[in-house]
XYZ file of C-alpha atoms in Angstrom:
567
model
C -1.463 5.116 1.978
C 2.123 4.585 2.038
C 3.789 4.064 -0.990
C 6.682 1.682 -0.514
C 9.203 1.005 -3.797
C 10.624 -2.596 -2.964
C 14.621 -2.894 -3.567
C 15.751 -3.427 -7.116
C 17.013 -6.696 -7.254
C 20.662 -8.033 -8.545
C 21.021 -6.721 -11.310
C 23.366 -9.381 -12.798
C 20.281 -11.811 -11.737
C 18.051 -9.481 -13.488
C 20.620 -9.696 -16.537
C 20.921 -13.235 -16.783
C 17.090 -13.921 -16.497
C 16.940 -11.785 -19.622
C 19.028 -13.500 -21.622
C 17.940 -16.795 -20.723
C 14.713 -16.482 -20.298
C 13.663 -13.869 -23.445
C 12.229 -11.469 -21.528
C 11.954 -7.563 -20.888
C 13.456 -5.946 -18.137
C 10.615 -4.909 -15.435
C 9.247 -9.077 -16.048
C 12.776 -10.063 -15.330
C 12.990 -7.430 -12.083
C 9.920 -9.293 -11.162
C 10.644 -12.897 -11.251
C 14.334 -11.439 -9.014
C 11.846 -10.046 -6.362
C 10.505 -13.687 -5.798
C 13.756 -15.356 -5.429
C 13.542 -16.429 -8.873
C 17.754 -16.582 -9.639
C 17.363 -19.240 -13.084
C 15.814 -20.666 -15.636
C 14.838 -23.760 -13.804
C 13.558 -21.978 -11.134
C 11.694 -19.845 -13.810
C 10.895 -23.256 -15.592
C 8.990 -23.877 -12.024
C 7.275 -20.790 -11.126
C 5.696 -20.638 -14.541
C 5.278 -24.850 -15.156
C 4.077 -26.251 -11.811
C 4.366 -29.631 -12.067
C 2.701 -32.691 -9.772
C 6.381 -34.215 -9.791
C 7.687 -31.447 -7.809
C 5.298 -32.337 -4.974
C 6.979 -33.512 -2.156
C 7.184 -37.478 -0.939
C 4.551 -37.213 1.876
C 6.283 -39.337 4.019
C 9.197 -36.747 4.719
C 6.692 -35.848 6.941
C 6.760 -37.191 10.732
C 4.449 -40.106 11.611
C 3.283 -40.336 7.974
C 3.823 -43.677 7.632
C 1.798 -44.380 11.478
C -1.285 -42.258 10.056
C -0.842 -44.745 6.769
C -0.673 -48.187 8.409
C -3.510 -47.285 11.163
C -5.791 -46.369 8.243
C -5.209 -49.867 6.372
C -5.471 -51.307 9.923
C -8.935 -50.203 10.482
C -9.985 -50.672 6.010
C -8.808 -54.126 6.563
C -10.808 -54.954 9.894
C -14.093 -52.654 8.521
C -13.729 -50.451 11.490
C -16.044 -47.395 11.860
C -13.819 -43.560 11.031
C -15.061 -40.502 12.299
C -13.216 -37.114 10.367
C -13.456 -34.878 12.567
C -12.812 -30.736 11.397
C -13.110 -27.015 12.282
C -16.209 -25.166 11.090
C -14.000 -22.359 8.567
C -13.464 -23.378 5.233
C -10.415 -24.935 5.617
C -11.848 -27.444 8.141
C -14.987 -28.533 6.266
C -13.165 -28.875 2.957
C -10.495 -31.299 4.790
C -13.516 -33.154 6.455
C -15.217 -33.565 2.227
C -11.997 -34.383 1.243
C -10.873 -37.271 4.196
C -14.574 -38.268 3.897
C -14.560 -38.402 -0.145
C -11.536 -40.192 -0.097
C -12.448 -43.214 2.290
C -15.824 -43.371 1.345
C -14.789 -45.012 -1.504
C -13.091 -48.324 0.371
C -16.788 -49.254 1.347
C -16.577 -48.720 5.226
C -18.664 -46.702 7.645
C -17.466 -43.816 7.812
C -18.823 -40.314 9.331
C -18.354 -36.669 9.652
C -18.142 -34.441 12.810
C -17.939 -30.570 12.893
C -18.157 -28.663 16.530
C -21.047 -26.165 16.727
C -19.199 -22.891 16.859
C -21.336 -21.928 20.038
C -22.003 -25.348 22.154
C -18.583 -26.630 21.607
C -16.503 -24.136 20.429
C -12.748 -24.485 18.185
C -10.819 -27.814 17.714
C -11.432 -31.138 19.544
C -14.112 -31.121 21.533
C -15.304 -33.870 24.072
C -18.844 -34.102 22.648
C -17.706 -35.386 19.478
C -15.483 -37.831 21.758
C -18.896 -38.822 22.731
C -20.942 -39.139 19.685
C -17.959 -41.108 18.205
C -18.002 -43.895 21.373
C -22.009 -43.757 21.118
C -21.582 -44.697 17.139
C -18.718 -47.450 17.771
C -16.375 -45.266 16.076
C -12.471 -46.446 16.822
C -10.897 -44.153 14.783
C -10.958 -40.434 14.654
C -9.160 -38.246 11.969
C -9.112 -34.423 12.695
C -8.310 -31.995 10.191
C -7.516 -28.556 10.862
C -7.220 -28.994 14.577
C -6.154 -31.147 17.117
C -2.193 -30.218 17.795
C -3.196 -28.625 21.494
C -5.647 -30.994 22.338
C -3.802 -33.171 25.036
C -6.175 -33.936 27.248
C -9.135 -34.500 24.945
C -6.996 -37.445 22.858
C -6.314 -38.837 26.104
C -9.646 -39.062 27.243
C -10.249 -40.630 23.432
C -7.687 -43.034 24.233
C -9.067 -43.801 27.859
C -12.445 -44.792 25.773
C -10.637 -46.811 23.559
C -10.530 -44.707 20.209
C -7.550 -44.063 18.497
C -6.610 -40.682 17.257
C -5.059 -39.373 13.303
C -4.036 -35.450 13.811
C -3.847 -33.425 10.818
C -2.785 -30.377 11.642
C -0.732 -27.002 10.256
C -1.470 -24.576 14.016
C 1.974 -24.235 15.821
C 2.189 -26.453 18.375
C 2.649 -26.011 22.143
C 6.013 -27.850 24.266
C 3.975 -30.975 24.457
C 2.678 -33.011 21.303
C -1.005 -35.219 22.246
C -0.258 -38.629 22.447
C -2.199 -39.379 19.570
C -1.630 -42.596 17.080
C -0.016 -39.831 14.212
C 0.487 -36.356 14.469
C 0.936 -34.681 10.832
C 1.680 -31.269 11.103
C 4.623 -29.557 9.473
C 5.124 -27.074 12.184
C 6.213 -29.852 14.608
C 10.066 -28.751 15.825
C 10.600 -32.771 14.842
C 9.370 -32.410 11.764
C 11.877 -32.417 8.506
C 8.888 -31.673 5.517
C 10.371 -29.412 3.951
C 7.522 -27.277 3.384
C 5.908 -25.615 6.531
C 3.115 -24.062 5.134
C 0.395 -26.030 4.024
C -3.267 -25.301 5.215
C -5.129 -28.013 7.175
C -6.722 -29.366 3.624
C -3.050 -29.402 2.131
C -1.998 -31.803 5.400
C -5.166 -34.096 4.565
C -3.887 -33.971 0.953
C -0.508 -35.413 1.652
C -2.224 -38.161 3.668
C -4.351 -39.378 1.199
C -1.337 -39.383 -1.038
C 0.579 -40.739 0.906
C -2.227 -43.844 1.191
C -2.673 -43.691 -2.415
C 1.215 -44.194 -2.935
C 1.258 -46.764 -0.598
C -1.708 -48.628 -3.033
C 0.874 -48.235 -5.636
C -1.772 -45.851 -7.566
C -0.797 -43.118 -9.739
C -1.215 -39.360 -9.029
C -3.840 -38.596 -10.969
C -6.350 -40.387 -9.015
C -6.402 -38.040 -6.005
C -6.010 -34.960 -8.684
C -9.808 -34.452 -8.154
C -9.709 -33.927 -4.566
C -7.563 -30.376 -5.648
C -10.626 -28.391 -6.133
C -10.937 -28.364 -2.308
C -7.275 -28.046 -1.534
C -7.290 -24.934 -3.717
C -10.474 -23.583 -2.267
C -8.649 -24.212 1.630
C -5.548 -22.400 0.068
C -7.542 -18.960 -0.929
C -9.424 -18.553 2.030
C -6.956 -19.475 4.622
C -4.716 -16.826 3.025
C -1.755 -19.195 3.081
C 1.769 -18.260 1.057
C 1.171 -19.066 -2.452
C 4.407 -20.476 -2.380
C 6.304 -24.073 -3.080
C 4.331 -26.445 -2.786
C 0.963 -24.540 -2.123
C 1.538 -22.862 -5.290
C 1.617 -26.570 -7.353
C -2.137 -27.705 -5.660
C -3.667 -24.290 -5.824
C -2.132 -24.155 -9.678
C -3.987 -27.841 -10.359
C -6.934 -26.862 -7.932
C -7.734 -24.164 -9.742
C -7.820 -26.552 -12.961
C -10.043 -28.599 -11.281
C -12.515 -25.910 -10.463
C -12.586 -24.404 -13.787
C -12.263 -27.767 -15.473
C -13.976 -30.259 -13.527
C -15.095 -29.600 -10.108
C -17.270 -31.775 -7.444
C -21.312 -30.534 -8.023
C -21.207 -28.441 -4.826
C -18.049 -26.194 -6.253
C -20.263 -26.013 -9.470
C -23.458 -25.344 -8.019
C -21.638 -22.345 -5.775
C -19.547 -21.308 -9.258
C -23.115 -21.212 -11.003
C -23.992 -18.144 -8.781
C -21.800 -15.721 -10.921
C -20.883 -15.487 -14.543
C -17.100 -15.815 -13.852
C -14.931 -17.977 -16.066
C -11.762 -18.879 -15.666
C -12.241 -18.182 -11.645
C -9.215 -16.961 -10.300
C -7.730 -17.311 -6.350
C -9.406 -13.700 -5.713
C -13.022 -15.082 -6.972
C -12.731 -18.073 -4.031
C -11.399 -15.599 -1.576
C -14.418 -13.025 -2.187
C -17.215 -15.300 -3.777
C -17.177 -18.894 -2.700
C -15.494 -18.700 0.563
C -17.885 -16.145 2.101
C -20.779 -18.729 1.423
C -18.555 -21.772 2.454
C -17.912 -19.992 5.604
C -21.303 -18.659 6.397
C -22.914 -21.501 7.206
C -20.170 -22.554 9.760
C -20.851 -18.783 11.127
C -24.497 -18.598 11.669
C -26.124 -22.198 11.505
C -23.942 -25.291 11.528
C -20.507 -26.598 9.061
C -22.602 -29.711 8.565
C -24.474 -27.647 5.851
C -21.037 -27.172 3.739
C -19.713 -30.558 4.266
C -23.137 -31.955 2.719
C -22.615 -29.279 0.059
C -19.042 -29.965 -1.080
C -20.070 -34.405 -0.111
C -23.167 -34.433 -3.034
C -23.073 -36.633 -5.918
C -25.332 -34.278 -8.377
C -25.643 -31.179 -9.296
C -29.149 -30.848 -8.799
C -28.593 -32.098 -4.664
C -25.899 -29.277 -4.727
C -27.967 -26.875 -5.962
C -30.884 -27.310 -3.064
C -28.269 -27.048 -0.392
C -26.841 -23.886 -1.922
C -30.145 -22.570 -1.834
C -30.054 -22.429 1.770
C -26.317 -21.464 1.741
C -26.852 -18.730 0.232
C -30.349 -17.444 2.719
C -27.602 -18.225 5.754
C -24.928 -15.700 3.887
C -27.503 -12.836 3.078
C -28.299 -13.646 7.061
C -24.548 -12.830 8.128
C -24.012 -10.352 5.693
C -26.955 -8.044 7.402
C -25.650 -9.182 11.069
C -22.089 -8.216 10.332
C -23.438 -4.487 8.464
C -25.525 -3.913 11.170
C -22.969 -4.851 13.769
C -20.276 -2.888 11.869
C -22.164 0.255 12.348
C -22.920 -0.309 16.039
C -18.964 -0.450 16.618
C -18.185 2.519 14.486
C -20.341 4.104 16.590
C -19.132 2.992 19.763
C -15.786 3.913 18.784
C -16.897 7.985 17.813
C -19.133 7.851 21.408
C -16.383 6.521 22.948
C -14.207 8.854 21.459
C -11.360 6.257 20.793
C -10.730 7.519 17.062
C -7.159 8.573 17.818
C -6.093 5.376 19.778
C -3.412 3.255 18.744
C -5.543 -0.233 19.275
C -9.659 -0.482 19.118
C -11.562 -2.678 21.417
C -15.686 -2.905 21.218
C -17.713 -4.949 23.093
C -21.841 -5.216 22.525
C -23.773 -8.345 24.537
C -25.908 -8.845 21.620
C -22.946 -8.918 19.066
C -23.410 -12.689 16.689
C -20.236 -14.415 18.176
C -20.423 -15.390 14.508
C -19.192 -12.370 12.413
C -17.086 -10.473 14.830
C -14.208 -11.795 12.819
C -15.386 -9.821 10.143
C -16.611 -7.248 11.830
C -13.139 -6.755 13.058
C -11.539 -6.965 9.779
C -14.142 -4.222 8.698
C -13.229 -2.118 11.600
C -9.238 -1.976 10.028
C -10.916 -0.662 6.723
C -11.903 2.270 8.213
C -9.604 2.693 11.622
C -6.336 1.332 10.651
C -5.219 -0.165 13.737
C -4.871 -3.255 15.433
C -8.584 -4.138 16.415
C -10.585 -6.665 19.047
C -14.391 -7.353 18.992
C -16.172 -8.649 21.917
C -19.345 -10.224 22.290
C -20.964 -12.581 25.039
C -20.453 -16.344 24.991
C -22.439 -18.017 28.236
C -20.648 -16.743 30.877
C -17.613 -15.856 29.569
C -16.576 -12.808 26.725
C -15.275 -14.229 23.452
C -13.622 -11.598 21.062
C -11.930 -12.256 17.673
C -8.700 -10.257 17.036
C -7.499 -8.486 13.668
C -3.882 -7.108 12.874
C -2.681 -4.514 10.902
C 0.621 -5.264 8.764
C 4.001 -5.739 10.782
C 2.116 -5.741 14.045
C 2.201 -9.286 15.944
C -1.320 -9.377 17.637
C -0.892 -13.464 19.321
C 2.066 -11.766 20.775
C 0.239 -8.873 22.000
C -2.335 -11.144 23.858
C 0.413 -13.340 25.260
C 1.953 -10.462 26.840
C -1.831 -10.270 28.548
C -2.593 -13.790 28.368
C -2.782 -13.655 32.437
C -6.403 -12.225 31.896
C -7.449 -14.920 29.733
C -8.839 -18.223 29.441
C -7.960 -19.381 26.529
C -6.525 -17.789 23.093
C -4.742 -19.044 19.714
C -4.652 -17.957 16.219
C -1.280 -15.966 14.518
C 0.019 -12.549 14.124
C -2.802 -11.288 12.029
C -5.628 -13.125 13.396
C -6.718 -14.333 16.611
C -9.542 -15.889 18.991
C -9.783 -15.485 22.790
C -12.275 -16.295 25.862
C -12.012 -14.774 29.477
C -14.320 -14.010 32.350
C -16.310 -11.127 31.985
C -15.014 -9.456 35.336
C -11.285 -9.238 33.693
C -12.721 -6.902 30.634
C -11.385 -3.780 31.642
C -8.131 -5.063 33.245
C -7.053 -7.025 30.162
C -8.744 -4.074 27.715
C -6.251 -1.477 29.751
C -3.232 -3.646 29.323
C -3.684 -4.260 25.947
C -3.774 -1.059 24.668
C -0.849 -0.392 26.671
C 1.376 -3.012 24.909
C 0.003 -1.668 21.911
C 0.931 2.166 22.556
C 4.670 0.498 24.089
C 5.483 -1.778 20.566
C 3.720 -0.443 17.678
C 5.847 1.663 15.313
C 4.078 4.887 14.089
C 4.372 4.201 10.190
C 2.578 1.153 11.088
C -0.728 2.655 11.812
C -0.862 4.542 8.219
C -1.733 1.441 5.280
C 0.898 0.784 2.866
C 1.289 -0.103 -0.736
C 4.047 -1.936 -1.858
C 5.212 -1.217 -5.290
C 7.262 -3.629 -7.993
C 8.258 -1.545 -10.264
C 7.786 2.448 -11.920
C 7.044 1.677 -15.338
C 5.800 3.835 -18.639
C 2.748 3.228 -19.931
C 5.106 2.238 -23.057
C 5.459 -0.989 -21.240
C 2.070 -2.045 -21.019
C 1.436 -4.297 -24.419
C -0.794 -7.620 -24.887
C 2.927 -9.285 -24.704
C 3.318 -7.856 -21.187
C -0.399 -9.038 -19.743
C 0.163 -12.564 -21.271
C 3.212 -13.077 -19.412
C 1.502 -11.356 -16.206
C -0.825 -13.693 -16.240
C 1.732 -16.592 -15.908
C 2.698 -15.145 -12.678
C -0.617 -16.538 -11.383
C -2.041 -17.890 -9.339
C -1.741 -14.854 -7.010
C -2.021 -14.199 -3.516
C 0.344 -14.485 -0.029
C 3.969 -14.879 -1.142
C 3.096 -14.235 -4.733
C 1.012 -10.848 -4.845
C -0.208 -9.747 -8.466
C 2.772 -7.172 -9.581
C 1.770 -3.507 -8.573
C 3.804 -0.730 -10.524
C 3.765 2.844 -10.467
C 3.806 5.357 -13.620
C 4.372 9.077 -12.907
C 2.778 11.933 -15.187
C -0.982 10.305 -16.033
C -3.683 12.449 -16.898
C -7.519 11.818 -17.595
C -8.571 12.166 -21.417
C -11.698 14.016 -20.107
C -13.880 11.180 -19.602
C -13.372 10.623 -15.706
C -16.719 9.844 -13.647
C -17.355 8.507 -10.489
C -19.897 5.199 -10.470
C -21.440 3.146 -7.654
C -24.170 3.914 -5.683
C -22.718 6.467 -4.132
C -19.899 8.189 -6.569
C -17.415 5.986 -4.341
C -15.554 4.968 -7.402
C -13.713 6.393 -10.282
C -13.776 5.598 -13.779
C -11.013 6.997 -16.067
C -9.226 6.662 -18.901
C -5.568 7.415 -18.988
C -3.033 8.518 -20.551
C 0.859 9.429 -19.889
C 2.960 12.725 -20.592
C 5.563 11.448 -23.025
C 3.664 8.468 -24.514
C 1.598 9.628 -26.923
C 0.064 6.100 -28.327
C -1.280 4.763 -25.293
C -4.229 4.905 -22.842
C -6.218 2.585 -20.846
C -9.263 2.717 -19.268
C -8.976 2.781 -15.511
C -10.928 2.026 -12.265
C -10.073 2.793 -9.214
C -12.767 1.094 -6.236
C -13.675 3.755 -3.504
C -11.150 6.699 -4.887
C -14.113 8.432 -5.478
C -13.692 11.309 -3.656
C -10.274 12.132 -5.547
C -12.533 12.749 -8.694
C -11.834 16.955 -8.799
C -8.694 16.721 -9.060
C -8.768 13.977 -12.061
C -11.169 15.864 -13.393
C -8.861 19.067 -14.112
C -6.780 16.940 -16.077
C -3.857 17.453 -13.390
C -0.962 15.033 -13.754
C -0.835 12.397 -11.552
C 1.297 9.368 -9.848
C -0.694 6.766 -9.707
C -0.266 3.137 -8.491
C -1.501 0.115 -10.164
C -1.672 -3.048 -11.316
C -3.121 -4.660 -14.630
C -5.493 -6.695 -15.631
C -7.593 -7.928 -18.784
C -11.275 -6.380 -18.769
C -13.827 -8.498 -21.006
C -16.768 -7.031 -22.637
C -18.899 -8.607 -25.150
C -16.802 -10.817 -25.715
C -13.764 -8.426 -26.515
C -10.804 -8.678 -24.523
C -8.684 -5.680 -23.326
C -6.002 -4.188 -21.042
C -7.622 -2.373 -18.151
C -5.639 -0.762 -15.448
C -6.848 -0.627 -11.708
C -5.530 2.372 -9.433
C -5.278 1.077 -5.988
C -3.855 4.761 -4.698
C -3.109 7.879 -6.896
C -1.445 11.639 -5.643
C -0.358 14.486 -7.129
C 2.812 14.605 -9.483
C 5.289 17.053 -8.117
């Protein structure tokens, strides 16, 4: 990997943040490298508060998506919430649907099938709406590019409510609101909020306009936070304060289908990394393989013991895609040694049989070991459908625009993407691609990097320091758990590798010069660096810290994410 030391920050910020705040040095240098420049600010990062939440209706059309709700509570009119199959969509359909079912009207939920109907708005749920009487649609997570299919709403008489956080094109649908921060005539002043955070800020928006206080939509923030995680949205602003509460909720409180998913590991307090790598793969998997409508009834029950049956089959659907997406894995790695593509700067696979499904995955999996940017194709009726995966600093939506004459359709962001076109333009559009790739991509780019805080001494490392750590949560985009560096660490002879295969190392550390300290260490799939920890060489290592619990003891642990040589 590349090691990359960030910047030190001002120092006079660093100084002051000292002195005001009480702290040490490196948590100071910290709070600096997050634009932290005060003690209110500091007051902030560390305090989230529900006060510091925006007024919803800084955002355009709020106050349209407000009154057309009361219009159709008032007249009992039937609402259809309407939402992408990924996490983020189903939890904003639970948490639209939660919300109104409790004003006593019909109300139903609509996701796509990922394979009849494909992303977004689709005109079959136009259909099943005007079949059920339905006069009001709300879509969550999608909707923003959907022109013609809210016009073909309107043209059956059925009013539309857009939530939405995608960029939007030149022209905005004519629908009755359009929420989505991204709008050029938009003034929120936060841009961005996940689909789920949108549907938040209408329901508070309603509630406020009820004259009701916050805390009655605080339970709905179990969902928000769980759209947050997986969505991999900045954990920043505002999304900090609901993923901060969110997480509360889950650990606190949470709806029975959060529990009954929760009650599949011994985990407590669950953290923004346990959603991102234990709940959301099961959220997601049923949206994947079989239909959304099996998480939207999950996350919709009323008791734990309804939660628990439709887990049951959650969880048969995951083990399902988690064998499709192994099995497809090593088909591509494959393809890419018979093809002999290891030492291009962009991979592309393509397999018929391929689960249109997974291949998201598949291509993230395909970075792990290739580090480049990567498409995965599979059939889709007549047409190819392929999901796209970036590597850092590399903008792969404008890497398919540049080819976007060979396409039928594409959309996602710079590190993700989706695309269709006709099978005939495969090699054209495969060719060009890879040449915009070889043109734009920087060489540094293709090698993973590691971006450090901070080179501290082991000396640094008390219970003091981890408590304070730990305030810096919750972590993730924006707001990364610190990563330092400490030069001159050496194993105290116990080093092993563990895992099925030796592909991790187990260690315990100490550092030349600091006599009183060591830690025990992990470091996932470093295996294969074992000999030389194993002569007790010194090393630079690169880290970050965390609290390891063991019958019922609580200690520091650190966990080496990349370790070389000390020179």
């Amino acid at each position: 990997m590349r090691w990359n030391l960030k910047e030190d920050p001002d120092k006079e910020i660093v100084t002051h943040l000292q002195n005001v705040l009480g702290v040490d040095n490196v948590i100071a240098k910290l709070l600096a490298q997050r634009d932290i420049k005060n003690y209110e600010e500091a007051k902030s990062f560390f305090r989230p508060s529900l006060s510091d939440l925006h007024d919803p209706y800084l955002m355009k059309d709020m106050d349209k998506a407000v009154m057309r709700i009361e219009e159709a509570l008032n007249k009992k009119e039937s609402i259809l919430v309407f939402g992408d199959y990924d996490v983020d969509g189903t939890t904003s359909v639970a948490l639209m649907y939660s919300y109104l079912k409790s004003f006593d009207i019909n109300i139903e939920t609509y996701i796509p099938d990922r394979y009849n109907e494909g992303y977004g708005v689709s005109y079959q749920g136009i259909d099943y709406a005007k079949q059920k009487n339905i006069t009001l649609i709300i879509a969550l997570d999608c909707g923003i590019k959907s022109i013609e299919h809210i016009d073909y709403a309107k043209g059956l008489g059925i009013d539309f409510i857009i939530c939405d956080h995608h960029l939007p094109s030149d022209v905005i649908p004519n629908a009755t609101a359009v929420l989505d921060p991204k709008r050029e005539d938009c003034n929120y002043p936060y841009k961005e909020l996940c689909g789920c955070g949108v549907g938040f800020k209408l329901i508070q928006a309603h509630s406020m306009h009820l004259k009701q206080p916050i805390e009655k939509i605080i339970p709905y923030l179990d969902l928000v936070a769980t759209a947050i995680a997986a969505d991999v949205v900045p954990i920043t602003g505002e999304n900090r304060i609901l993923a901060y509460y969110g997480l509360k909720v889950i650990n606190n409180t949470p709806r029975p289908g959060i529990e009954a998913l929760m009650d599949l590991y011994d985990i407590k307090p669950y953290t923004m990394s346990d959603i991102v790598f234990k709940l959301a793969p099961k959220i997601n998997a049923a949206g994947r393989i079989e239909h959304g409508n099996y998480t939207v009834d999950l996350l919709t029950k009323f008791t734990i013991e309804e939660a628990k049956q439709t887990v049951k089959k959650i969880v048969e659907i995951n083990v399902e895609r988690r064998t499709l997406d192994q099995g497809i894995t090593e088909e591509a790695l494959k393809q890419i040694i018979d093809q002999k593509t290891i030492n291009t700067k962009s991979t592309i696979v393509y397999s018929p049989s391929w689960h249109k499904g997974v291949i998201g995955i598949v291509a993230s999996r395909l970075i792990d070991t290739y580090y480049r940017p990567t498409l995965v194709f599979t059939d889709s009726g007549e047409y190819l459908a392929a999901s796209a995966r970036s590597v850092k600093n590399f903008d792969i939506y404008q890497a398919l625009e540049v080819c976007s004459e060979y396409l039928i359709q594409f959309g996602g962001h710079m590190y993700a993407a989706g695309l269709t076109m006709k099978k005939e333009n495969f090699e054209a559009f495969k060719s060009k691609f890879e040449q915009v790739v070889e043109d734009t991509i920087q060489e540094t780019d293709l090698i993973p990097e590691i971006e450090i805080d901070s080179i501290i001494r082991f000396s640094n490392i008390t219970d003091k320091f981890l408590r304070v750590l730990k305030q810096f949560e919750p972590f993730g985009p924006g707001n990364p758990s610190p990563v330092f560096m400490s030069k001159q660490a050496f194993d105290t002879g116990y080093a092993k590798t563990a895992g099925v295969n030796g592909e991790h190392l187990k260690m315990t550390l100490k550092q030349r010069g600091v006599s009183n300290k060591k830690f025990p260490a992990i470091g996932f799939n470093l295996g294969r660096q074992f000999e030389k920890v194993k002569e007790k060489q010194f090393l630079d290592i690169v880290y970050s810290i965390e609290e390891n619990k063991w019958r019922n003891k609580v200690s520091i642990q650190v966990q080496i994410k990349d370790m070389q040589l000390s020179w």
